[in-house]
Structure formats: C-alpha cells, structure tokens
C-alpha cells in the first residue's frame, strides 16, 4: 500500500466518522429493553447448570491437562542431562504450562463457586422479601399493615 493510498483511506474514514467523543446513551423514551421489563433475567436453575458446567470443565481439565506432565518433565531432564539445550527449553515450557493450567483451573473454580454463592444469596434475599417487610423503624410489619400501604 502506497503512502498516498493510506492517507486517502484515513481521510475517507475521518469524513464518515466525527473525531469528537460520543457517549452511548439510552433512547429518550428511557427504556433499553423492548418490552420495558428487566434487561437481564436469570433463573436459579440456569445458574445451577452454569455452575455445574464450570465445575465439570475444571475437573475434566484437571485430569486431561496433567496427562503429559510427568513424561514432559522426564524428557526435559533426560535431554538436559544429555547436554542438549532443548532440555532446559522443554522444562521452561513444562513450567509455563503448569502455571497456565493452574490459572485456568482456579478461574473455573471461581466461576463455579461464585454462581453457587449467587444462588444461595438470592435464595436468602427471596426469603427476606417474602417473610420480612419492615417499616422505617426496622420492625416487621404485619400483613394487615402492609395492605394499608396499597390502599
């Protein structure tokens, strides 16, 4: 690509897009979703399935990713002992793989644990909403007292 062609392409893009900052925003009607309802809805069973998938991935990866570790380590030592630089390079690869493998396993475990925590916390919140509407003083309100607010 010639310099002139590059300059022409940059000029074309500049004409089509303003260079000043533009902030994204919701439409003036105030809604982001089409029906005016919540933008994100997640059901408890979906969180459970996702958490199980993350846990299963971690367990499968824990087993499958470790299959070549012992033989790779042995091969790197043998090559190094035979005076080949490839042995130390293979050991570096072995160590880097183990670090990345551990990071991925921890990430999967974190996702699984977070989804389990989220499910438990939402269940607690639901119980509090159902059983414990309180007034400004923090006292539990009776059903008849709650009904007065809706009249």
PDB file of C-alpha atoms in Angstrom:
ATOM      1  CA  UNK A   1       0.000   0.000   0.000  1.00  0.00           C
ATOM      2  CA  UNK A   2       1.412   3.350  -1.004  1.00  0.00           C
ATOM      3  CA  UNK A   3       1.609   6.267   1.420  1.00  0.00           C
ATOM      4  CA  UNK A   4      -0.844   8.305  -0.608  1.00  0.00           C
ATOM      5  CA  UNK A   5      -3.344   5.440  -0.542  1.00  0.00           C
ATOM      6  CA  UNK A   6      -3.018   5.211   3.257  1.00  0.00           C
ATOM      7  CA  UNK A   7      -3.583   8.950   3.628  1.00  0.00           C
ATOM      8  CA  UNK A   8      -6.650   8.761   1.383  1.00  0.00           C
ATOM      9  CA  UNK A   9      -8.117   5.903   3.459  1.00  0.00           C
ATOM     10  CA  UNK A  10      -7.599   7.871   6.670  1.00  0.00           C
ATOM     11  CA  UNK A  11      -9.275  10.920   5.123  1.00  0.00           C
ATOM     12  CA  UNK A  12     -12.249   8.801   3.984  1.00  0.00           C
ATOM     13  CA  UNK A  13     -12.738   7.409   7.493  1.00  0.00           C
ATOM     14  CA  UNK A  14     -12.445  10.871   9.034  1.00  0.00           C
ATOM     15  CA  UNK A  15     -15.193  12.155   6.742  1.00  0.00           C
ATOM     16  CA  UNK A  16     -17.548   9.340   7.715  1.00  0.00           C
ATOM     17  CA  UNK A  17     -16.940   9.469  11.480  1.00  0.00           C
ATOM     18  CA  UNK A  18     -16.611  12.529  13.681  1.00  0.00           C
ATOM     19  CA  UNK A  19     -13.447  12.637  15.746  1.00  0.00           C
ATOM     20  CA  UNK A  20     -15.013  14.088  18.885  1.00  0.00           C
ATOM     21  CA  UNK A  21     -16.087  11.845  21.755  1.00  0.00           C
ATOM     22  CA  UNK A  22     -19.557  10.350  21.565  1.00  0.00           C
ATOM     23  CA  UNK A  23     -21.272   8.821  24.584  1.00  0.00           C
ATOM     24  CA  UNK A  24     -23.668   5.956  24.154  1.00  0.00           C
ATOM     25  CA  UNK A  25     -26.998   6.503  25.849  1.00  0.00           C
ATOM     26  CA  UNK A  26     -30.479   5.118  26.170  1.00  0.00           C
ATOM     27  CA  UNK A  27     -33.174   6.418  23.855  1.00  0.00           C
ATOM     28  CA  UNK A  28     -35.158   9.428  25.068  1.00  0.00           C
ATOM     29  CA  UNK A  29     -38.110   7.172  25.942  1.00  0.00           C
ATOM     30  CA  UNK A  30     -35.971   5.851  28.830  1.00  0.00           C
ATOM     31  CA  UNK A  31     -36.116   2.177  28.011  1.00  0.00           C
ATOM     32  CA  UNK A  32     -33.352  -0.116  26.994  1.00  0.00           C
ATOM     33  CA  UNK A  33     -35.354  -3.267  26.541  1.00  0.00           C
ATOM     34  CA  UNK A  34     -38.143  -3.690  24.028  1.00  0.00           C
ATOM     35  CA  UNK A  35     -40.931  -4.504  26.464  1.00  0.00           C
ATOM     36  CA  UNK A  36     -39.999  -2.102  29.239  1.00  0.00           C
ATOM     37  CA  UNK A  37     -39.197  -5.070  31.503  1.00  0.00           C
ATOM     38  CA  UNK A  38     -35.915  -6.044  33.052  1.00  0.00           C
ATOM     39  CA  UNK A  39     -32.907  -6.222  30.745  1.00  0.00           C
ATOM     40  CA  UNK A  40     -31.402  -9.261  32.455  1.00  0.00           C
ATOM     41  CA  UNK A  41     -33.310 -12.174  33.877  1.00  0.00           C
ATOM     42  CA  UNK A  42     -31.530 -15.251  35.194  1.00  0.00           C
ATOM     43  CA  UNK A  43     -33.322 -18.208  36.666  1.00  0.00           C
ATOM     44  CA  UNK A  44     -31.951 -20.234  39.560  1.00  0.00           C
ATOM     45  CA  UNK A  45     -31.839 -23.468  37.555  1.00  0.00           C
ATOM     46  CA  UNK A  46     -29.789 -21.742  34.833  1.00  0.00           C
ATOM     47  CA  UNK A  47     -27.258 -20.530  37.401  1.00  0.00           C
ATOM     48  CA  UNK A  48     -27.062 -24.071  38.740  1.00  0.00           C
ATOM     49  CA  UNK A  49     -26.438 -25.532  35.285  1.00  0.00           C
ATOM     50  CA  UNK A  50     -23.739 -22.947  34.554  1.00  0.00           C
ATOM     51  CA  UNK A  51     -22.062 -23.623  37.892  1.00  0.00           C
ATOM     52  CA  UNK A  52     -22.106 -27.356  37.233  1.00  0.00           C
ATOM     53  CA  UNK A  53     -20.661 -26.835  33.759  1.00  0.00           C
ATOM     54  CA  UNK A  54     -17.800 -24.741  35.185  1.00  0.00           C
ATOM     55  CA  UNK A  55     -17.093 -27.377  37.829  1.00  0.00           C
ATOM     56  CA  UNK A  56     -17.183 -30.205  35.268  1.00  0.00           C
ATOM     57  CA  UNK A  57     -14.821 -28.260  32.998  1.00  0.00           C
ATOM     58  CA  UNK A  58     -12.404 -27.753  35.882  1.00  0.00           C
ATOM     59  CA  UNK A  59     -12.430 -31.440  36.774  1.00  0.00           C
ATOM     60  CA  UNK A  60     -12.027 -32.632  33.180  1.00  0.00           C
ATOM     61  CA  UNK A  61      -9.245 -30.143  32.582  1.00  0.00           C
ATOM     62  CA  UNK A  62      -7.533 -31.115  35.851  1.00  0.00           C
ATOM     63  CA  UNK A  63      -7.282 -34.722  34.662  1.00  0.00           C
ATOM     64  CA  UNK A  64      -6.700 -34.196  30.931  1.00  0.00           C
ATOM     65  CA  UNK A  65      -4.188 -31.353  31.223  1.00  0.00           C
ATOM     66  CA  UNK A  66      -1.991 -33.349  33.565  1.00  0.00           C
ATOM     67  CA  UNK A  67      -1.583 -36.417  31.337  1.00  0.00           C
ATOM     68  CA  UNK A  68       1.651 -35.303  29.674  1.00  0.00           C
ATOM     69  CA  UNK A  69       3.210 -33.552  32.695  1.00  0.00           C
ATOM     70  CA  UNK A  70       5.273 -36.466  34.081  1.00  0.00           C
ATOM     71  CA  UNK A  71       6.629 -37.563  30.699  1.00  0.00           C
ATOM     72  CA  UNK A  72       7.388 -33.978  29.664  1.00  0.00           C
ATOM     73  CA  UNK A  73       9.345 -33.451  32.876  1.00  0.00           C
ATOM     74  CA  UNK A  74      11.244 -36.706  32.437  1.00  0.00           C
ATOM     75  CA  UNK A  75      12.022 -35.900  28.801  1.00  0.00           C
ATOM     76  CA  UNK A  76      13.280 -32.418  29.702  1.00  0.00           C
ATOM     77  CA  UNK A  77      15.609 -33.871  32.361  1.00  0.00           C
ATOM     78  CA  UNK A  78      16.891 -36.568  30.010  1.00  0.00           C
ATOM     79  CA  UNK A  79      17.591 -34.044  27.233  1.00  0.00           C
ATOM     80  CA  UNK A  80      19.299 -31.667  29.659  1.00  0.00           C
ATOM     81  CA  UNK A  81      21.445 -34.477  31.118  1.00  0.00           C
ATOM     82  CA  UNK A  82      22.457 -35.454  27.585  1.00  0.00           C
ATOM     83  CA  UNK A  83      23.804 -31.922  27.111  1.00  0.00           C
ATOM     84  CA  UNK A  84      21.034 -30.622  24.843  1.00  0.00           C
ATOM     85  CA  UNK A  85      19.754 -27.069  25.328  1.00  0.00           C
ATOM     86  CA  UNK A  86      16.351 -28.311  24.279  1.00  0.00           C
ATOM     87  CA  UNK A  87      16.031 -29.934  27.720  1.00  0.00           C
ATOM     88  CA  UNK A  88      16.035 -26.599  29.545  1.00  0.00           C
ATOM     89  CA  UNK A  89      13.665 -25.112  26.947  1.00  0.00           C
ATOM     90  CA  UNK A  90      11.287 -28.041  27.406  1.00  0.00           C
ATOM     91  CA  UNK A  91      11.450 -27.572  31.180  1.00  0.00           C
ATOM     92  CA  UNK A  92      10.514 -23.884  30.727  1.00  0.00           C
ATOM     93  CA  UNK A  93       7.581 -24.962  28.566  1.00  0.00           C
ATOM     94  CA  UNK A  94       6.600 -27.531  31.215  1.00  0.00           C
ATOM     95  CA  UNK A  95       6.654 -24.896  33.964  1.00  0.00           C
ATOM     96  CA  UNK A  96       4.732 -22.344  31.868  1.00  0.00           C
ATOM     97  CA  UNK A  97       2.087 -24.954  31.021  1.00  0.00           C
ATOM     98  CA  UNK A  98       1.671 -25.850  34.698  1.00  0.00           C
ATOM     99  CA  UNK A  99       1.240 -22.180  35.604  1.00  0.00           C
ATOM    100  CA  UNK A 100      -1.371 -21.613  32.889  1.00  0.00           C
ATOM    101  CA  UNK A 101      -3.134 -24.855  33.756  1.00  0.00           C
ATOM    102  CA  UNK A 102      -3.394 -23.859  37.412  1.00  0.00           C
ATOM    103  CA  UNK A 103      -4.709 -20.411  36.457  1.00  0.00           C
ATOM    104  CA  UNK A 104      -7.436 -21.885  34.268  1.00  0.00           C
ATOM    105  CA  UNK A 105      -8.463 -24.398  36.945  1.00  0.00           C
ATOM    106  CA  UNK A 106      -8.684 -21.613  39.518  1.00  0.00           C
ATOM    107  CA  UNK A 107     -10.772 -19.487  37.143  1.00  0.00           C
ATOM    108  CA  UNK A 108     -13.235 -22.350  36.575  1.00  0.00           C
ATOM    109  CA  UNK A 109     -13.440 -22.988  40.318  1.00  0.00           C
ATOM    110  CA  UNK A 110     -14.011 -19.266  40.943  1.00  0.00           C
ATOM    111  CA  UNK A 111     -16.860 -19.174  38.430  1.00  0.00           C
ATOM    112  CA  UNK A 112     -18.463 -22.282  39.910  1.00  0.00           C
ATOM    113  CA  UNK A 113     -18.131 -21.021  43.487  1.00  0.00           C
ATOM    114  CA  UNK A 114     -19.420 -17.564  42.574  1.00  0.00           C
ATOM    115  CA  UNK A 115     -22.516 -18.994  40.894  1.00  0.00           C
ATOM    116  CA  UNK A 116     -23.170 -21.231  43.914  1.00  0.00           C
ATOM    117  CA  UNK A 117     -22.807 -18.204  46.202  1.00  0.00           C
ATOM    118  CA  UNK A 118     -25.099 -16.142  43.959  1.00  0.00           C
ATOM    119  CA  UNK A 119     -27.796 -18.817  44.044  1.00  0.00           C
ATOM    120  CA  UNK A 120     -27.600 -19.073  47.838  1.00  0.00           C
ATOM    121  CA  UNK A 121     -27.648 -15.296  48.297  1.00  0.00           C
ATOM    122  CA  UNK A 122     -30.645 -14.853  46.005  1.00  0.00           C
ATOM    123  CA  UNK A 123     -32.485 -17.584  47.902  1.00  0.00           C
ATOM    124  CA  UNK A 124     -31.812 -15.731  51.182  1.00  0.00           C
ATOM    125  CA  UNK A 125     -32.937 -12.461  49.613  1.00  0.00           C
ATOM    126  CA  UNK A 126     -36.149 -14.091  48.387  1.00  0.00           C
ATOM    127  CA  UNK A 127     -36.890 -15.404  51.873  1.00  0.00           C
ATOM    128  CA  UNK A 128     -36.307 -11.956  53.353  1.00  0.00           C
ATOM    129  CA  UNK A 129     -38.614 -10.343  50.800  1.00  0.00           C
ATOM    130  CA  UNK A 130     -41.359 -12.890  51.401  1.00  0.00           C
ATOM    131  CA  UNK A 131     -41.166 -13.003  55.179  1.00  0.00           C
ATOM    132  CA  UNK A 132     -39.791  -9.719  56.327  1.00  0.00           C
ATOM    133  CA  UNK A 133     -41.153  -6.443  55.064  1.00  0.00           C
ATOM    134  CA  UNK A 134     -40.120  -3.870  57.636  1.00  0.00           C
ATOM    135  CA  UNK A 135     -41.161  -0.317  58.439  1.00  0.00           C
ATOM    136  CA  UNK A 136     -38.786   2.641  58.767  1.00  0.00           C
ATOM    137  CA  UNK A 137     -38.015   1.723  62.368  1.00  0.00           C
ATOM    138  CA  UNK A 138     -36.897  -1.740  61.223  1.00  0.00           C
ATOM    139  CA  UNK A 139     -39.805  -3.597  62.829  1.00  0.00           C
ATOM    140  CA  UNK A 140     -41.530  -6.409  60.961  1.00  0.00           C
ATOM    141  CA  UNK A 141     -44.849  -5.335  59.545  1.00  0.00           C
ATOM    142  CA  UNK A 142     -47.988  -7.422  59.701  1.00  0.00           C
ATOM    143  CA  UNK A 143     -49.854  -8.309  56.522  1.00  0.00           C
ATOM    144  CA  UNK A 144     -52.721  -6.011  57.509  1.00  0.00           C
ATOM    145  CA  UNK A 145     -50.254  -3.141  57.995  1.00  0.00           C
ATOM    146  CA  UNK A 146     -48.691  -3.841  54.564  1.00  0.00           C
ATOM    147  CA  UNK A 147     -52.156  -3.811  52.969  1.00  0.00           C
ATOM    148  CA  UNK A 148     -52.702  -0.265  54.272  1.00  0.00           C
ATOM    149  CA  UNK A 149     -49.823   0.978  52.108  1.00  0.00           C
ATOM    150  CA  UNK A 150     -51.519  -0.298  48.976  1.00  0.00           C
ATOM    151  CA  UNK A 151     -54.840   1.439  49.621  1.00  0.00           C
TER     152      UNK A 151
END
